[in-house]
Tab-separated table of C-alpha atoms in Angstrom:
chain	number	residue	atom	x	y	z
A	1	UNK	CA	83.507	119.573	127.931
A	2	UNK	CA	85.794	117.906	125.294
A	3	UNK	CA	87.144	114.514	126.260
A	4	UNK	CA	90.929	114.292	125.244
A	5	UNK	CA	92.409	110.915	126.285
A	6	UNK	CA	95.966	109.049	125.267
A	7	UNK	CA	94.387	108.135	121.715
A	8	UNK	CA	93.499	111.511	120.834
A	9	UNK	CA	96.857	112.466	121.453
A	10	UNK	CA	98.529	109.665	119.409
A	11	UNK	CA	96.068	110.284	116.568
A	12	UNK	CA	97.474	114.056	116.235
A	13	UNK	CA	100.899	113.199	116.570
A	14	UNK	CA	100.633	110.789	113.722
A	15	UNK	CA	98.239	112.758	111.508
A	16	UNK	CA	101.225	116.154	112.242
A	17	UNK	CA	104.024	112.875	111.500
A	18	UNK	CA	102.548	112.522	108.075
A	19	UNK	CA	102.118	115.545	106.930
A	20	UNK	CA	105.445	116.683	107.785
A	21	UNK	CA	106.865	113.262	106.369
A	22	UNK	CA	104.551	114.295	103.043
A	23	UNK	CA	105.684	118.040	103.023
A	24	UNK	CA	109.678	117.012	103.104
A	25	UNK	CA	108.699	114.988	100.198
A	26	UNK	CA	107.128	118.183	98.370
A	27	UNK	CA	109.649	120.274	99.295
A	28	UNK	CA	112.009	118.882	96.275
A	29	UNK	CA	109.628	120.467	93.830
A	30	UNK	CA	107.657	123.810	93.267
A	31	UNK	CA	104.346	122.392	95.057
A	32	UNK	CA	105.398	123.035	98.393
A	33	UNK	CA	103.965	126.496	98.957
A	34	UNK	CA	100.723	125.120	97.447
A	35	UNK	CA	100.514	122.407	100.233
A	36	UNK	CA	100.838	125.152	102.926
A	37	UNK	CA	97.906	127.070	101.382
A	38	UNK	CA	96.091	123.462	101.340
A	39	UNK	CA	96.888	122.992	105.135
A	40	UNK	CA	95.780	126.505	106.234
A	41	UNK	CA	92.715	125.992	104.124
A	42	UNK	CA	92.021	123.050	106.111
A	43	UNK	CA	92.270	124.372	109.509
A	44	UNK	CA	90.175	127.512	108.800
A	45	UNK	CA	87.373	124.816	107.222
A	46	UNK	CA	87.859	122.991	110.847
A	47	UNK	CA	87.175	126.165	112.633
A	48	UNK	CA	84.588	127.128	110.801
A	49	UNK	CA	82.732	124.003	110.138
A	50	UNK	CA	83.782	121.690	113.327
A	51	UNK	CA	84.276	124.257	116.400
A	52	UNK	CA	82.573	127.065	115.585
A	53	UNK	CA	79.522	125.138	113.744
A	54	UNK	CA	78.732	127.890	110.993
A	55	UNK	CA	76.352	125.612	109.597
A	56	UNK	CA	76.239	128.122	106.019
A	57	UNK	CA	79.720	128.675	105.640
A	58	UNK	CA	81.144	125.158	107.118
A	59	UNK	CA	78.641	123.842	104.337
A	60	UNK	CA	80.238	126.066	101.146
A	61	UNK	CA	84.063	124.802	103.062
A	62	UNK	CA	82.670	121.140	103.124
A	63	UNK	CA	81.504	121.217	99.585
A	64	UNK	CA	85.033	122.982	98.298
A	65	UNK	CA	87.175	120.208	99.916
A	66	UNK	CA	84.763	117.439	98.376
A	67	UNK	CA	85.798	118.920	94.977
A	68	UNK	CA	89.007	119.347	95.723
A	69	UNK	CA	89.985	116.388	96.685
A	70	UNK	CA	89.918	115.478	93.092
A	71	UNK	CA	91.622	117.985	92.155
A	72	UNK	CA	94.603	117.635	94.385
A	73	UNK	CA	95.044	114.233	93.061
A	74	UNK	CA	95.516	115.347	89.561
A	75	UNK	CA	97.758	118.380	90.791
A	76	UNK	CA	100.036	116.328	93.240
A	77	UNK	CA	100.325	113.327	91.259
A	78	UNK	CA	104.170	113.417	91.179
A	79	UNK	CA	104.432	113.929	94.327
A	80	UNK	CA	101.891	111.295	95.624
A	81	UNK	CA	104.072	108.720	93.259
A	82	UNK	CA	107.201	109.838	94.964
A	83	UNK	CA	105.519	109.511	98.501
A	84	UNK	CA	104.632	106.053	97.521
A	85	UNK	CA	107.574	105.108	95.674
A	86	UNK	CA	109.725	105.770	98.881
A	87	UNK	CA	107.648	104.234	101.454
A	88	UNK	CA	107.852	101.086	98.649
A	89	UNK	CA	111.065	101.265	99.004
A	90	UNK	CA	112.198	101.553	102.349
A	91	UNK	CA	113.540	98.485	103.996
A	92	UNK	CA	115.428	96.218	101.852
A	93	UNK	CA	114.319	93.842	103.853
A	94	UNK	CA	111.530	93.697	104.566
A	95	UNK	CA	109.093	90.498	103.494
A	96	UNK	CA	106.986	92.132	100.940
A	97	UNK	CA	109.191	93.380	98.832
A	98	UNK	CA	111.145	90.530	98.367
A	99	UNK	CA	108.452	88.459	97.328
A	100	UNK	CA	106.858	91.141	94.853
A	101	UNK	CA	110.044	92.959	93.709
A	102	UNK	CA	112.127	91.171	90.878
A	103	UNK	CA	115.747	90.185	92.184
A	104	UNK	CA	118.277	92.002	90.477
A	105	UNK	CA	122.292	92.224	90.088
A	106	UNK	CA	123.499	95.611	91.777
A	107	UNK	CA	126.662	97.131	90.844
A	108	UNK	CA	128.829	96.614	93.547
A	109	UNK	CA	131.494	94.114	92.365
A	110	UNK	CA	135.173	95.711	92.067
A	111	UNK	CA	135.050	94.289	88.411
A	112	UNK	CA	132.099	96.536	87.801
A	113	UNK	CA	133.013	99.629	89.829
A	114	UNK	CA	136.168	100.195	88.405
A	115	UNK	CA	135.265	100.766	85.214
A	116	UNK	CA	132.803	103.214	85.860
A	117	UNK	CA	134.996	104.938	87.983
A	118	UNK	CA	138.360	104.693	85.653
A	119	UNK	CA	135.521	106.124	83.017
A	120	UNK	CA	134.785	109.152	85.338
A	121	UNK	CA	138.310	110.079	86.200
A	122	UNK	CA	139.380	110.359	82.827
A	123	UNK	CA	136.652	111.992	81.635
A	124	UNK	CA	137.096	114.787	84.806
A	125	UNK	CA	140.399	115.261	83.162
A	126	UNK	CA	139.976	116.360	79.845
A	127	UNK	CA	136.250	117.969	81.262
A	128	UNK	CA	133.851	115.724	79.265
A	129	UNK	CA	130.425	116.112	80.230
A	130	UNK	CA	128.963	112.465	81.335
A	131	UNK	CA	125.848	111.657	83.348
A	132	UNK	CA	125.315	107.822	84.330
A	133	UNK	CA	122.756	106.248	85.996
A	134	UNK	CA	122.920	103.239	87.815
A	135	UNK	CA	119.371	101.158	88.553
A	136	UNK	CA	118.386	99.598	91.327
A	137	UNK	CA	114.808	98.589	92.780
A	138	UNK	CA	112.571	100.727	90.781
A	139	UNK	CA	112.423	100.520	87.088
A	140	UNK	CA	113.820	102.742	84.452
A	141	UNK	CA	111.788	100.886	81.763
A	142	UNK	CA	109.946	104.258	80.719
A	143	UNK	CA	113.918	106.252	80.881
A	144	UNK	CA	115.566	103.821	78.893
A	145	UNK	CA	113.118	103.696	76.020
A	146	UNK	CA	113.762	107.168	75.578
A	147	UNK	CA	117.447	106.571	74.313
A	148	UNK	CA	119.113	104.052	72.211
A	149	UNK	CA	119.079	100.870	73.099
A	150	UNK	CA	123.234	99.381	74.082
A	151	UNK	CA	122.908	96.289	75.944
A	152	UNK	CA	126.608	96.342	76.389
A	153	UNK	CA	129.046	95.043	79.122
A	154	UNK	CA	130.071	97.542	81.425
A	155	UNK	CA	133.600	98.837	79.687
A	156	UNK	CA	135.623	101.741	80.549
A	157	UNK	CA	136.446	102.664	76.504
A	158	UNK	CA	132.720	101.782	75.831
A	159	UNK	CA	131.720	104.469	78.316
A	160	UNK	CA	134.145	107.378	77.406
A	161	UNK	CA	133.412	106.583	73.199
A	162	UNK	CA	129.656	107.050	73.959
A	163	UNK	CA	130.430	110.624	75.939
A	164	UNK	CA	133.296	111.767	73.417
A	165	UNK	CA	131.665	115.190	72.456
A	166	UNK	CA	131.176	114.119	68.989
A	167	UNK	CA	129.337	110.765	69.732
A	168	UNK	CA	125.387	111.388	68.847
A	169	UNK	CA	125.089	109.794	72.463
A	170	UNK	CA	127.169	112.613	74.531
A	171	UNK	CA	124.598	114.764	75.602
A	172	UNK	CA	121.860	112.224	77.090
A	173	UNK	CA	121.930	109.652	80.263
A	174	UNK	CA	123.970	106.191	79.905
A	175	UNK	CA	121.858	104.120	81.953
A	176	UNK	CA	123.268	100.620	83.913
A	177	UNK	CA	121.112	97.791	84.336
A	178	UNK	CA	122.155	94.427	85.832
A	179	UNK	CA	125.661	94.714	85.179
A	180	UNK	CA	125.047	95.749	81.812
A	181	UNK	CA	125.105	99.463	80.076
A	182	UNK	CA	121.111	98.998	79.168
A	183	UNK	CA	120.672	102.501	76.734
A	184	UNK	CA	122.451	105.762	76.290
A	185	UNK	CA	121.311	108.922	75.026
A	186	UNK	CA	118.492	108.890	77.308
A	187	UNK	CA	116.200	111.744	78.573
A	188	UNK	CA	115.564	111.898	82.162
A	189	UNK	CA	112.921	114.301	84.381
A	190	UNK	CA	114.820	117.294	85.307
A	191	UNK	CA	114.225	118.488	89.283
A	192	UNK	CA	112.716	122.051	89.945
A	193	UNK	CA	114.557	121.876	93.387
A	194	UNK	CA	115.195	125.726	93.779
A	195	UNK	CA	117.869	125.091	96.142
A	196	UNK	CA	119.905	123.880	93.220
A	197	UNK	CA	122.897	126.230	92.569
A	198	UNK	CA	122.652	128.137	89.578
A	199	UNK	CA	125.932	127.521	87.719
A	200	UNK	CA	124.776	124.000	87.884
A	201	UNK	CA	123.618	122.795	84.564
A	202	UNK	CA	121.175	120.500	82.678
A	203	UNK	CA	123.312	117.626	83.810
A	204	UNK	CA	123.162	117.549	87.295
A	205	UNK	CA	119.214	119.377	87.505
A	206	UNK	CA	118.632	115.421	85.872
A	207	UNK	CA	120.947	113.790	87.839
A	208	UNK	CA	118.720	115.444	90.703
A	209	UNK	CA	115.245	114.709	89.112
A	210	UNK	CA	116.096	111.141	88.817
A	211	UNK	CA	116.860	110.548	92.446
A	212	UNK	CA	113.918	112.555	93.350
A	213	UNK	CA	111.399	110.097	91.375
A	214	UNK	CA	113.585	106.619	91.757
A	215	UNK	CA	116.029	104.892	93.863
A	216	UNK	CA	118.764	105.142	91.155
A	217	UNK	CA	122.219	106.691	91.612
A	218	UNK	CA	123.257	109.562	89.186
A	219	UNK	CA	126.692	110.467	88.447
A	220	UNK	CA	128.077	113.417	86.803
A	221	UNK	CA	130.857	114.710	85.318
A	222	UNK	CA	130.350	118.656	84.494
A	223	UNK	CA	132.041	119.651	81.065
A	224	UNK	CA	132.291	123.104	82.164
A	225	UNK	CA	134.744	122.060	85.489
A	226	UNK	CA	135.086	118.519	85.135
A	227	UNK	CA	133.901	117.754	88.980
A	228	UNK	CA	132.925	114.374	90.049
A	229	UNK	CA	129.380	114.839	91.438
A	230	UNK	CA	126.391	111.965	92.573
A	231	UNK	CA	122.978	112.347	93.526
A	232	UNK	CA	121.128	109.805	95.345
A	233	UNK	CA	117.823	109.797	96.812
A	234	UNK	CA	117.664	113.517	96.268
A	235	UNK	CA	120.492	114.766	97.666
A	236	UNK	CA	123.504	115.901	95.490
A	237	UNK	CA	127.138	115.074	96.205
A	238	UNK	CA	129.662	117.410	95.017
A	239	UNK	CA	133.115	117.566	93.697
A	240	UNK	CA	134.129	113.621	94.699
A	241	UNK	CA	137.046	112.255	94.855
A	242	UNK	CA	137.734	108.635	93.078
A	243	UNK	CA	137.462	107.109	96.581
A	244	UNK	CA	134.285	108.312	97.773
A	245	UNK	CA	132.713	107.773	94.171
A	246	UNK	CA	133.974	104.381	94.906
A	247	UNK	CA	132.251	104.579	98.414
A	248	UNK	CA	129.298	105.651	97.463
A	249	UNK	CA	128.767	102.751	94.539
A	250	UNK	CA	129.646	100.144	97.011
A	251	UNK	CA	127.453	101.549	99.724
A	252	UNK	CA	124.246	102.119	97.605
């Protein structure tokens, strides 16, 4: 007779939480039919090993998942740093992470915004391709050492000069650090999303990719239409107006 009390029951739920909380976190890239096979793997090696007790078979299934445990770490290691990253980063709040995380100076100031946003409205207008990135918790040390370093104040020429299609600069990521344009021409991980429309270009597949692996807000400006568009913590935001760009810096 199998004993199944109040425990048991909160054990499952939480064990069926997280792996639906990990699987909406692989779903943003191409490993999330892989993690289906894993899970039906797992429950035929329960059945065969735990309820039916096929002592031969349970042991070749037991022996399997000890190896690939290993493996799964090296396969899903983006997406176990993205799993951790967010839980890292939830709660603003919270204790811990304002005693371990460095304090630093979001961009949320009118005097900052506008610029930023002036920038993007005139660069809609004549369709000038732009993608900026704006830091916040996690660091974009590894992002902005790709580029060139600018370590500018955040100006409204300064940002449509570096995006003129004849800078050198045009066709990377500007990216914003503590009130301060920190690098441009930077290269940033591009998202495999395949829900991501296909007329939508190089631009805003980074814009994507960076909100998938950090907390930082993207914003584009497509050369090809000249729509305002943001992605933040993997979601994109299309064609926005100057006051919800304006909404959306303030509110992140």
């Amino acid at each position: 007779m199998i004993n199944f009390g109040f425990k048991d029951a909160i054990d499952i739920f939480l064990v069926a939480l997280l792996l639906y909380y990990f699987y909406k976190v692989m779903k943003r890239s191409s490993a999330a039919n892989i993690f289906s096979g894993i899970i039906v793997f797992l429950i035929v090696w329960i059945i065969f090993s735990q309820i039916l007790g096929l002592k031969l078979m349970g042991t070749m299934l037991n022996y399997i998942v000890n190896i690939g445990a290993l493996a799964l770490v090296v396969l899903f290691q983006e997406e176990i740093r993205r799993f951790l990253s967010t839980i890292g980063t939830s709660g603003r709040n919270h204790i811990l992470l304002r005693l371990f995380r460095p304090k630093k100076q979001d961009v949320t100031s009118h005097e900052d915004i506008i610029p930023i946003i002036m920038a993007c409205i005139n660069m809609s207008r004549e369709k000038i391709g732009a993608l900026i990135i704006i830091e916040h918790n996690i660091t974009l040390n590894e992002y902005i050492s790709s580029g060139d370093i600018i370590d500018a104040n955040i100006n409204q020429r300064l940002i449509e000069n570096i995006f003129f299609k004849n800078s050198p600069l045009h066709d990377g990521a500007m990216i914003i650090r503590n009130k301060r344009i920190a690098a441009a021409g930077c290269i940033l991980p591009v998202s495999h999303n395949t829900e991501i429309p296909k007329q939508l270009g190089l631009r805003h597949r980074s814009a994507l990719g960076i909100s998938e692996k950090t907390d930082a807000l993207a914003i584009v400006v497509s050369e090809e239409t000249g729509s305002i568009s943001a992605a933040y913590q993997s979601v994109l935001h299309h064609d926005l107006s100057a006051d919800q760009l304006e909404t959306l810096l303030v509110k992140v």
